[in-house]
Amino acid sequence: MVLLNLKNVSFRYDANWVLRDLSCDVAQGEFLGIIGPNGSGKTTLLRICSGILVPGRGMVALEGRDIRNIPRKALARTMAFVAQDSPELFHFKVNECVLMGRAPHLGRLQFEKERDFAITRQAMEATGTLLLASRNLADLSGGEKKRVHIARALAQEPEILFLDESTAYLDMKHATAIFDLLKALNRDQGLTVIIVTHDINTAALYCDRLLMMHQGSIFAEGRPEEIITEANIREVYETRVTIDRNPENGLPRISLLPQSLSDPRKPVKAGAAPQL
C-alpha cells in the first residue's frame, strides 16, 4: 500500500530550484534510503516528505491526503523527524527531552500519564540512553545527544520515521545498534523508515530500496544491488570505486579508489586539493 506519494514536486530557495519535478511513492512498512552527493537535494527532499518544507510546485500526500491539509499535531502523531543537527535543549535533562516526544498525544492542558512515562522509558532503553536519564543534554557528547533525539522520535510512536544522517557522531558500536533497532522496528512493527545517509555500504545492508539523487532529481531508484553500480557512482559522485559482494549476505560493497577521476593513471600530488 502506498503510504506517502510525491507528485511533480519542485522546491527552491530564493531563485535557486533545488528539486525539479520529482515524483515517487513510499510503501507502508518500507525502509527507504536516500543517497547522493552534497547539494543533490537529499535533505530538502526529506524535509518536504515530512511536511517541514512546503513544495513550491506539486503535492505530497499521506494516504491520499495532501499533508498541507493535515493539522500539525495530527501530523506529529504520524511522523517523527530526527535532524542531522537537532536543536540544543541545554536546560533539559535527557528524560525530559525524550518525554517531549509524547506531546502530540496530549490534549490541551493535559499532563503526561503512566503510559507516556512507560513509552518514554522504553524508548530510552531501546536507544541505550536510560543511564543518561538524569543528565543534562549540555553535558553529553555529540553521539549521546544523537541517541537521545532518536529516543524522543521513537517516543512519538510514529508510523513514519525520518532520519537525516541518523548515525552522525556515533561510533561503530552505537551506529550498528541504532540501525539494528530501526530494522527491527521496521520488520516487526511495520514502522516505515526513510533515511538520508552518505554511508552507502550501510544503506545497502539495511534499506529495501534506494533513491539516488543527482542535481535535484532522482537519478536512479531500486533495490541496492540495482542502484549501487560503478557506473552510477562514477556518474553521480564523480568518483572511481570498485564494488564487490559482501561475503555474509551477497549485497554490494563499495571500496574507494584514490586515483584522480580525470586520469586514473596520474598520481595525486601531495598537498593538491580537489575542486569543490
mmCIF file of C-alpha atoms in Angstrom:
data_model
loop_
_atom_site.group_PDB
_atom_site.id
_atom_site.type_symbol
_atom_site.label_atom_id
_atom_site.label_comp_id
_atom_site.label_asym_id
_atom_site.label_seq_id
_atom_site.Cartn_x
_atom_site.Cartn_y
_atom_site.Cartn_z
ATOM 1 C CA MET A 1 0.000 0.000 0.000
ATOM 2 C CA VAL A 2 1.303 3.485 -0.878
ATOM 3 C CA LEU A 3 1.717 5.459 2.327
ATOM 4 C CA LEU A 4 3.440 8.568 1.009
ATOM 5 C CA ASN A 5 3.179 9.959 -2.505
ATOM 6 C CA LEU A 6 5.111 12.812 -4.089
ATOM 7 C CA LYS A 7 3.784 14.134 -7.366
ATOM 8 C CA ASN A 8 5.700 16.598 -9.559
ATOM 9 C CA VAL A 9 7.388 18.205 -6.561
ATOM 10 C CA SER A 10 9.712 21.169 -7.097
ATOM 11 C CA PHE A 11 11.285 23.398 -4.471
ATOM 12 C CA ARG A 12 13.537 26.423 -4.473
ATOM 13 C CA TYR A 13 15.482 28.531 -2.028
ATOM 14 C CA ASP A 14 15.075 32.099 -3.311
ATOM 15 C CA ALA A 15 15.692 31.852 -7.072
ATOM 16 C CA ASN A 16 17.567 28.534 -6.917
ATOM 17 C CA TRP A 17 15.484 25.458 -7.730
ATOM 18 C CA VAL A 18 16.990 22.594 -5.729
ATOM 19 C CA LEU A 19 14.326 19.977 -6.564
ATOM 20 C CA ARG A 20 12.786 19.690 -10.011
ATOM 21 C CA ASP A 21 9.564 17.867 -10.937
ATOM 22 C CA LEU A 22 10.185 14.930 -8.619
ATOM 23 C CA SER A 23 7.695 12.077 -8.229
ATOM 24 C CA CYS A 24 7.932 8.917 -6.144
ATOM 25 C CA ASP A 25 5.960 6.629 -3.820
ATOM 26 C CA VAL A 26 6.866 5.194 -0.431
ATOM 27 C CA ALA A 27 5.142 1.973 0.548
ATOM 28 C CA GLN A 28 3.869 1.275 4.036
ATOM 29 C CA GLY A 29 6.479 -0.643 6.005
ATOM 30 C CA GLU A 30 9.316 0.232 3.632
ATOM 31 C CA PHE A 31 12.885 1.001 4.699
ATOM 32 C CA LEU A 32 13.951 3.627 2.159
ATOM 33 C CA GLY A 33 17.402 5.163 1.828
ATOM 34 C CA ILE A 34 18.094 8.463 0.061
ATOM 35 C CA ILE A 35 21.682 8.765 -1.131
ATOM 36 C CA GLY A 36 23.607 11.205 -3.272
ATOM 37 C CA PRO A 37 26.432 13.764 -3.081
ATOM 38 C CA ASN A 38 26.350 17.019 -1.150
ATOM 39 C CA GLY A 39 23.929 19.524 -2.647
ATOM 40 C CA SER A 40 21.905 16.935 -4.551
ATOM 41 C CA GLY A 41 18.678 17.709 -2.651
ATOM 42 C CA LYS A 42 18.555 14.808 -0.175
ATOM 43 C CA THR A 43 17.784 16.755 2.993
ATOM 44 C CA THR A 44 15.388 19.098 1.192
ATOM 45 C CA LEU A 45 13.501 16.073 -0.116
ATOM 46 C CA LEU A 46 13.343 14.556 3.370
ATOM 47 C CA ARG A 47 12.009 17.792 4.850
ATOM 48 C CA ILE A 48 9.357 18.067 2.151
ATOM 49 C CA CYS A 49 8.253 14.455 2.707
ATOM 50 C CA SER A 50 7.828 15.175 6.417
ATOM 51 C CA GLY A 51 5.923 18.423 5.912
ATOM 52 C CA ILE A 52 8.631 20.654 7.369
ATOM 53 C CA LEU A 53 9.028 22.346 3.984
ATOM 54 C CA VAL A 54 6.198 23.085 1.559
ATOM 55 C CA PRO A 55 6.939 22.441 -2.135
ATOM 56 C CA GLY A 56 6.788 25.378 -4.493
ATOM 57 C CA ARG A 57 5.072 23.118 -7.009
ATOM 58 C CA GLY A 58 3.455 19.715 -6.778
ATOM 59 C CA MET A 59 1.985 17.839 -3.833
ATOM 60 C CA VAL A 60 2.907 15.455 -1.036
ATOM 61 C CA ALA A 61 0.094 13.120 0.018
ATOM 62 C CA LEU A 62 -0.122 10.954 3.131
ATOM 63 C CA GLU A 63 -2.508 8.062 2.470
ATOM 64 C CA GLY A 64 -4.013 10.109 -0.351
ATOM 65 C CA ARG A 65 -4.454 13.301 1.671
ATOM 66 C CA ASP A 66 -2.446 16.461 0.975
ATOM 67 C CA ILE A 67 -0.289 16.906 4.078
ATOM 68 C CA ARG A 68 -0.826 20.665 3.887
ATOM 69 C CA ASN A 69 -4.404 19.957 4.946
ATOM 70 C CA ILE A 70 -3.442 17.810 7.935
ATOM 71 C CA PRO A 71 -3.193 19.658 11.296
ATOM 72 C CA ARG A 72 0.370 19.837 12.599
ATOM 73 C CA LYS A 73 -0.389 17.946 15.796
ATOM 74 C CA ALA A 74 -2.095 15.134 13.883
ATOM 75 C CA LEU A 75 0.879 15.002 11.522
ATOM 76 C CA ALA A 76 3.224 14.750 14.512
ATOM 77 C CA ARG A 77 1.327 11.668 15.691
ATOM 78 C CA THR A 78 2.083 10.050 12.345
ATOM 79 C CA MET A 79 5.566 11.333 11.519
ATOM 80 C CA ALA A 80 8.740 11.904 13.524
ATOM 81 C CA PHE A 81 11.851 13.664 12.222
ATOM 82 C CA VAL A 82 15.419 13.422 13.505
ATOM 83 C CA ALA A 83 17.572 16.169 12.016
ATOM 84 C CA GLN A 84 21.280 15.902 11.342
ATOM 85 C CA ASP A 85 21.865 18.642 13.895
ATOM 86 C CA SER A 86 18.948 18.736 16.304
ATOM 87 C CA PRO A 87 18.160 21.880 18.320
ATOM 88 C CA GLU A 88 20.090 22.227 21.546
ATOM 89 C CA LEU A 89 17.896 21.929 24.623
ATOM 90 C CA PHE A 90 20.631 22.783 27.096
ATOM 91 C CA HIS A 91 18.406 23.324 30.124
ATOM 92 C CA PHE A 92 16.615 19.989 29.911
ATOM 93 C CA LYS A 93 17.556 16.616 31.273
ATOM 94 C CA VAL A 94 17.590 13.591 28.983
ATOM 95 C CA ASN A 95 14.371 12.084 30.342
ATOM 96 C CA GLU A 96 12.610 15.446 29.936
ATOM 97 C CA CYS A 97 13.765 15.719 26.334
ATOM 98 C CA VAL A 98 12.584 12.210 25.441
ATOM 99 C CA LEU A 99 9.256 12.812 27.205
ATOM 100 C CA MET A 100 8.663 15.740 24.812
ATOM 101 C CA GLY A 101 8.007 13.101 22.170
ATOM 102 C CA ARG A 102 4.681 12.408 23.877
ATOM 103 C CA ALA A 103 3.427 15.987 23.339
ATOM 104 C CA PRO A 104 1.431 15.206 20.136
ATOM 105 C CA HIS A 105 -0.587 12.638 22.099
ATOM 106 C CA LEU A 106 -1.590 15.009 24.890
ATOM 107 C CA GLY A 107 -4.690 17.144 24.926
ATOM 108 C CA ARG A 108 -4.736 20.826 25.768
ATOM 109 C CA LEU A 109 -3.571 21.426 29.364
ATOM 110 C CA GLN A 110 -3.216 17.660 29.779
ATOM 111 C CA PHE A 111 -0.307 16.194 31.723
ATOM 112 C CA GLU A 112 1.570 13.002 30.948
ATOM 113 C CA LYS A 113 0.103 9.777 32.271
ATOM 114 C CA GLU A 114 1.640 6.480 33.315
ATOM 115 C CA ARG A 115 1.570 5.175 29.739
ATOM 116 C CA ASP A 116 3.523 8.210 28.493
ATOM 117 C CA PHE A 117 6.251 7.648 31.065
ATOM 118 C CA ALA A 118 6.357 3.929 30.214
ATOM 119 C CA ILE A 119 6.759 4.633 26.485
ATOM 120 C CA THR A 120 9.470 7.189 27.258
ATOM 121 C CA ARG A 121 11.356 4.628 29.308
ATOM 122 C CA GLN A 122 11.035 2.013 26.545
ATOM 123 C CA ALA A 123 12.441 4.480 24.004
ATOM 124 C CA MET A 124 15.426 5.214 26.233
ATOM 125 C CA GLU A 125 16.037 1.532 26.872
ATOM 126 C CA ALA A 126 15.922 0.795 23.145
ATOM 127 C CA THR A 127 18.460 3.535 22.331
ATOM 128 C CA GLY A 128 20.785 2.898 25.256
ATOM 129 C CA THR A 129 20.058 6.267 26.860
ATOM 130 C CA LEU A 130 18.331 5.162 30.062
ATOM 131 C CA LEU A 131 21.553 5.505 32.060
ATOM 132 C CA LEU A 132 21.735 9.114 30.863
ATOM 133 C CA ALA A 133 18.203 9.936 32.032
ATOM 134 C CA SER A 134 19.152 12.367 34.804
ATOM 135 C CA ARG A 135 21.967 14.110 32.951
ATOM 136 C CA ASN A 136 21.692 17.498 31.266
ATOM 137 C CA LEU A 137 21.798 17.475 27.473
ATOM 138 C CA ALA A 138 24.515 20.130 27.567
ATOM 139 C CA ASP A 139 26.864 17.644 29.256
ATOM 140 C CA LEU A 140 26.514 14.921 26.613
ATOM 141 C CA SER A 141 28.748 14.057 23.689
ATOM 142 C CA GLY A 142 27.509 14.509 20.130
ATOM 143 C CA GLY A 143 26.816 10.795 19.808
ATOM 144 C CA GLU A 144 24.903 10.651 23.080
ATOM 145 C CA LYS A 145 22.759 13.627 22.035
ATOM 146 C CA LYS A 146 22.010 11.915 18.741
ATOM 147 C CA ARG A 147 20.711 8.825 20.545
ATOM 148 C CA VAL A 148 18.580 10.989 22.833
ATOM 149 C CA HIS A 149 16.919 12.709 19.856
ATOM 150 C CA ILE A 150 16.256 9.330 18.243
ATOM 151 C CA ALA A 151 14.680 8.195 21.527
ATOM 152 C CA ARG A 152 12.475 11.286 21.537
ATOM 153 C CA ALA A 153 11.324 10.492 17.985
ATOM 154 C CA LEU A 154 10.525 6.889 18.934
ATOM 155 C CA ALA A 155 8.532 8.140 21.924
ATOM 156 C CA GLN A 156 6.176 9.795 19.430
ATOM 157 C CA GLU A 157 5.158 6.299 18.271
ATOM 158 C CA PRO A 158 5.149 7.421 14.630
ATOM 159 C CA GLU A 159 4.079 5.459 11.598
ATOM 160 C CA ILE A 160 6.891 7.064 9.590
ATOM 161 C CA LEU A 161 10.331 7.891 10.956
ATOM 162 C CA PHE A 162 12.527 10.327 9.019
ATOM 163 C CA LEU A 163 16.226 10.488 9.840
ATOM 164 C CA ASP A 164 18.830 12.802 8.346
ATOM 165 C CA GLU A 165 22.281 11.276 8.849
ATOM 166 C CA SER A 166 20.921 9.291 11.773
ATOM 167 C CA THR A 167 24.282 7.893 12.848
ATOM 168 C CA ALA A 168 26.356 11.074 12.542
ATOM 169 C CA TYR A 169 28.689 11.393 15.562
ATOM 170 C CA LEU A 170 28.123 7.760 16.539
ATOM 171 C CA ASP A 171 30.893 5.189 16.838
ATOM 172 C CA MET A 172 30.571 1.864 15.045
ATOM 173 C CA LYS A 173 29.029 0.080 18.025
ATOM 174 C CA HIS A 174 26.251 2.597 18.562
ATOM 175 C CA ALA A 175 25.687 3.218 14.847
ATOM 176 C CA THR A 176 25.162 -0.505 14.298
ATOM 177 C CA ALA A 177 22.892 -0.706 17.347
ATOM 178 C CA ILE A 178 20.718 2.161 16.039
ATOM 179 C CA PHE A 179 20.412 0.640 12.567
ATOM 180 C CA ASP A 180 19.645 -2.773 14.052
ATOM 181 C CA LEU A 181 16.934 -1.155 16.169
ATOM 182 C CA LEU A 182 15.443 0.683 13.190
ATOM 183 C CA LYS A 183 15.432 -2.508 11.126
ATOM 184 C CA ALA A 184 13.782 -4.457 13.950
ATOM 185 C CA LEU A 185 11.044 -1.815 14.323
ATOM 186 C CA ASN A 186 10.606 -1.799 10.563
ATOM 187 C CA ARG A 187 10.400 -5.586 10.322
ATOM 188 C CA ASP A 188 8.461 -6.414 13.493
ATOM 189 C CA GLN A 189 6.181 -3.399 13.940
ATOM 190 C CA GLY A 190 5.809 -2.193 10.366
ATOM 191 C CA LEU A 191 7.472 1.185 11.043
ATOM 192 C CA THR A 192 8.189 2.985 7.779
ATOM 193 C CA VAL A 193 11.748 4.337 7.870
ATOM 194 C CA ILE A 194 13.165 6.935 5.484
ATOM 195 C CA ILE A 195 16.792 7.902 5.941
ATOM 196 C CA VAL A 196 19.269 10.236 4.302
ATOM 197 C CA THR A 197 22.795 8.903 4.513
ATOM 198 C CA HIS A 198 26.241 9.280 2.988
ATOM 199 C CA ASP A 199 27.139 5.750 4.100
ATOM 200 C CA ILE A 200 26.254 3.778 1.005
ATOM 201 C CA ASN A 201 27.540 0.484 2.378
ATOM 202 C CA THR A 202 25.286 0.750 5.426
ATOM 203 C CA ALA A 203 22.361 1.768 3.204
ATOM 204 C CA ALA A 204 22.923 -1.386 1.153
ATOM 205 C CA LEU A 205 22.787 -3.522 4.307
ATOM 206 C CA TYR A 206 19.588 -2.132 5.810
ATOM 207 C CA CYS A 207 17.469 -0.480 3.112
ATOM 208 C CA ASP A 208 14.866 -2.261 0.994
ATOM 209 C CA ARG A 209 15.128 0.402 -1.701
ATOM 210 C CA LEU A 210 17.363 3.352 -2.551
ATOM 211 C CA LEU A 211 16.757 6.708 -4.206
ATOM 212 C CA MET A 212 19.954 8.108 -5.708
ATOM 213 C CA MET A 213 19.732 11.894 -6.012
ATOM 214 C CA HIS A 214 21.673 13.975 -8.515
ATOM 215 C CA GLN A 215 21.318 17.706 -9.132
ATOM 216 C CA GLY A 216 17.836 17.933 -7.655
ATOM 217 C CA SER A 217 16.342 14.917 -9.421
ATOM 218 C CA ILE A 218 16.088 11.186 -8.864
ATOM 219 C CA PHE A 219 18.922 9.708 -10.908
ATOM 220 C CA ALA A 220 18.026 6.095 -10.121
ATOM 221 C CA GLU A 221 15.807 4.109 -7.769
ATOM 222 C CA GLY A 222 15.508 0.441 -6.944
ATOM 223 C CA ARG A 223 16.998 -2.313 -4.824
ATOM 224 C CA PRO A 224 20.544 -1.677 -3.519
ATOM 225 C CA GLU A 225 22.069 -4.206 -5.919
ATOM 226 C CA GLU A 226 20.426 -2.376 -8.827
ATOM 227 C CA ILE A 227 21.490 1.120 -7.781
ATOM 228 C CA ILE A 228 24.967 0.633 -6.356
ATOM 229 C CA THR A 229 26.993 0.151 -9.522
ATOM 230 C CA GLU A 230 30.373 1.503 -10.569
ATOM 231 C CA ALA A 231 28.757 3.373 -13.461
ATOM 232 C CA ASN A 232 26.188 5.093 -11.224
ATOM 233 C CA ILE A 233 28.752 6.059 -8.600
ATOM 234 C CA ARG A 234 31.114 7.425 -11.227
ATOM 235 C CA GLU A 235 28.350 9.479 -12.864
ATOM 236 C CA VAL A 236 26.732 10.865 -9.718
ATOM 237 C CA TYR A 237 29.663 11.154 -7.307
ATOM 238 C CA GLU A 238 32.400 11.697 -9.907
ATOM 239 C CA THR A 239 34.437 9.118 -8.042
ATOM 240 C CA ARG A 240 36.010 5.860 -9.110
ATOM 241 C CA VAL A 241 35.216 2.847 -6.943
ATOM 242 C CA THR A 242 35.318 -0.895 -7.023
ATOM 243 C CA ILE A 243 32.252 -2.861 -5.993
ATOM 244 C CA ASP A 244 32.291 -6.424 -4.754
ATOM 245 C CA ARG A 245 29.823 -8.512 -2.784
ATOM 246 C CA ASN A 246 29.618 -8.764 0.972
ATOM 247 C CA PRO A 247 30.506 -12.399 1.729
ATOM 248 C CA GLU A 248 27.924 -12.518 4.552
ATOM 249 C CA ASN A 249 24.872 -11.557 2.501
ATOM 250 C CA GLY A 250 25.857 -11.001 -1.131
ATOM 251 C CA LEU A 251 24.937 -7.298 -1.056
ATOM 252 C CA PRO A 252 27.066 -4.722 -2.901
ATOM 253 C CA ARG A 253 30.043 -3.266 -1.057
ATOM 254 C CA ILE A 254 31.986 -0.203 -2.163
ATOM 255 C CA SER A 255 35.723 0.405 -1.885
ATOM 256 C CA LEU A 256 37.124 3.797 -2.840
ATOM 257 C CA LEU A 257 39.945 4.175 -5.335
ATOM 258 C CA PRO A 258 42.234 7.124 -4.585
ATOM 259 C CA GLN A 259 43.176 7.881 -8.209
ATOM 260 C CA SER A 260 42.212 11.095 -9.971
ATOM 261 C CA LEU A 261 38.918 10.905 -11.879
ATOM 262 C CA SER A 262 40.268 12.760 -14.885
ATOM 263 C CA ASP A 263 43.268 10.457 -15.343
ATOM 264 C CA PRO A 264 43.301 7.316 -13.180
ATOM 265 C CA ARG A 265 46.954 6.673 -14.129
ATOM 266 C CA LYS A 266 48.114 10.041 -12.833
ATOM 267 C CA PRO A 267 49.056 10.088 -9.126
ATOM 268 C CA VAL A 268 47.620 12.818 -6.943
ATOM 269 C CA LYS A 269 50.317 15.263 -5.845
ATOM 270 C CA ALA A 270 50.860 15.802 -2.144
ATOM 271 C CA GLY A 271 49.044 18.893 -0.944
ATOM 272 C CA ALA A 272 46.820 19.066 -4.033
ATOM 273 C CA ALA A 273 43.253 19.947 -3.161
ATOM 274 C CA PRO A 274 40.229 18.710 -5.097
ATOM 275 C CA GLN A 275 37.943 21.212 -6.757
ATOM 276 C CA LEU A 276 34.827 21.684 -4.599
#
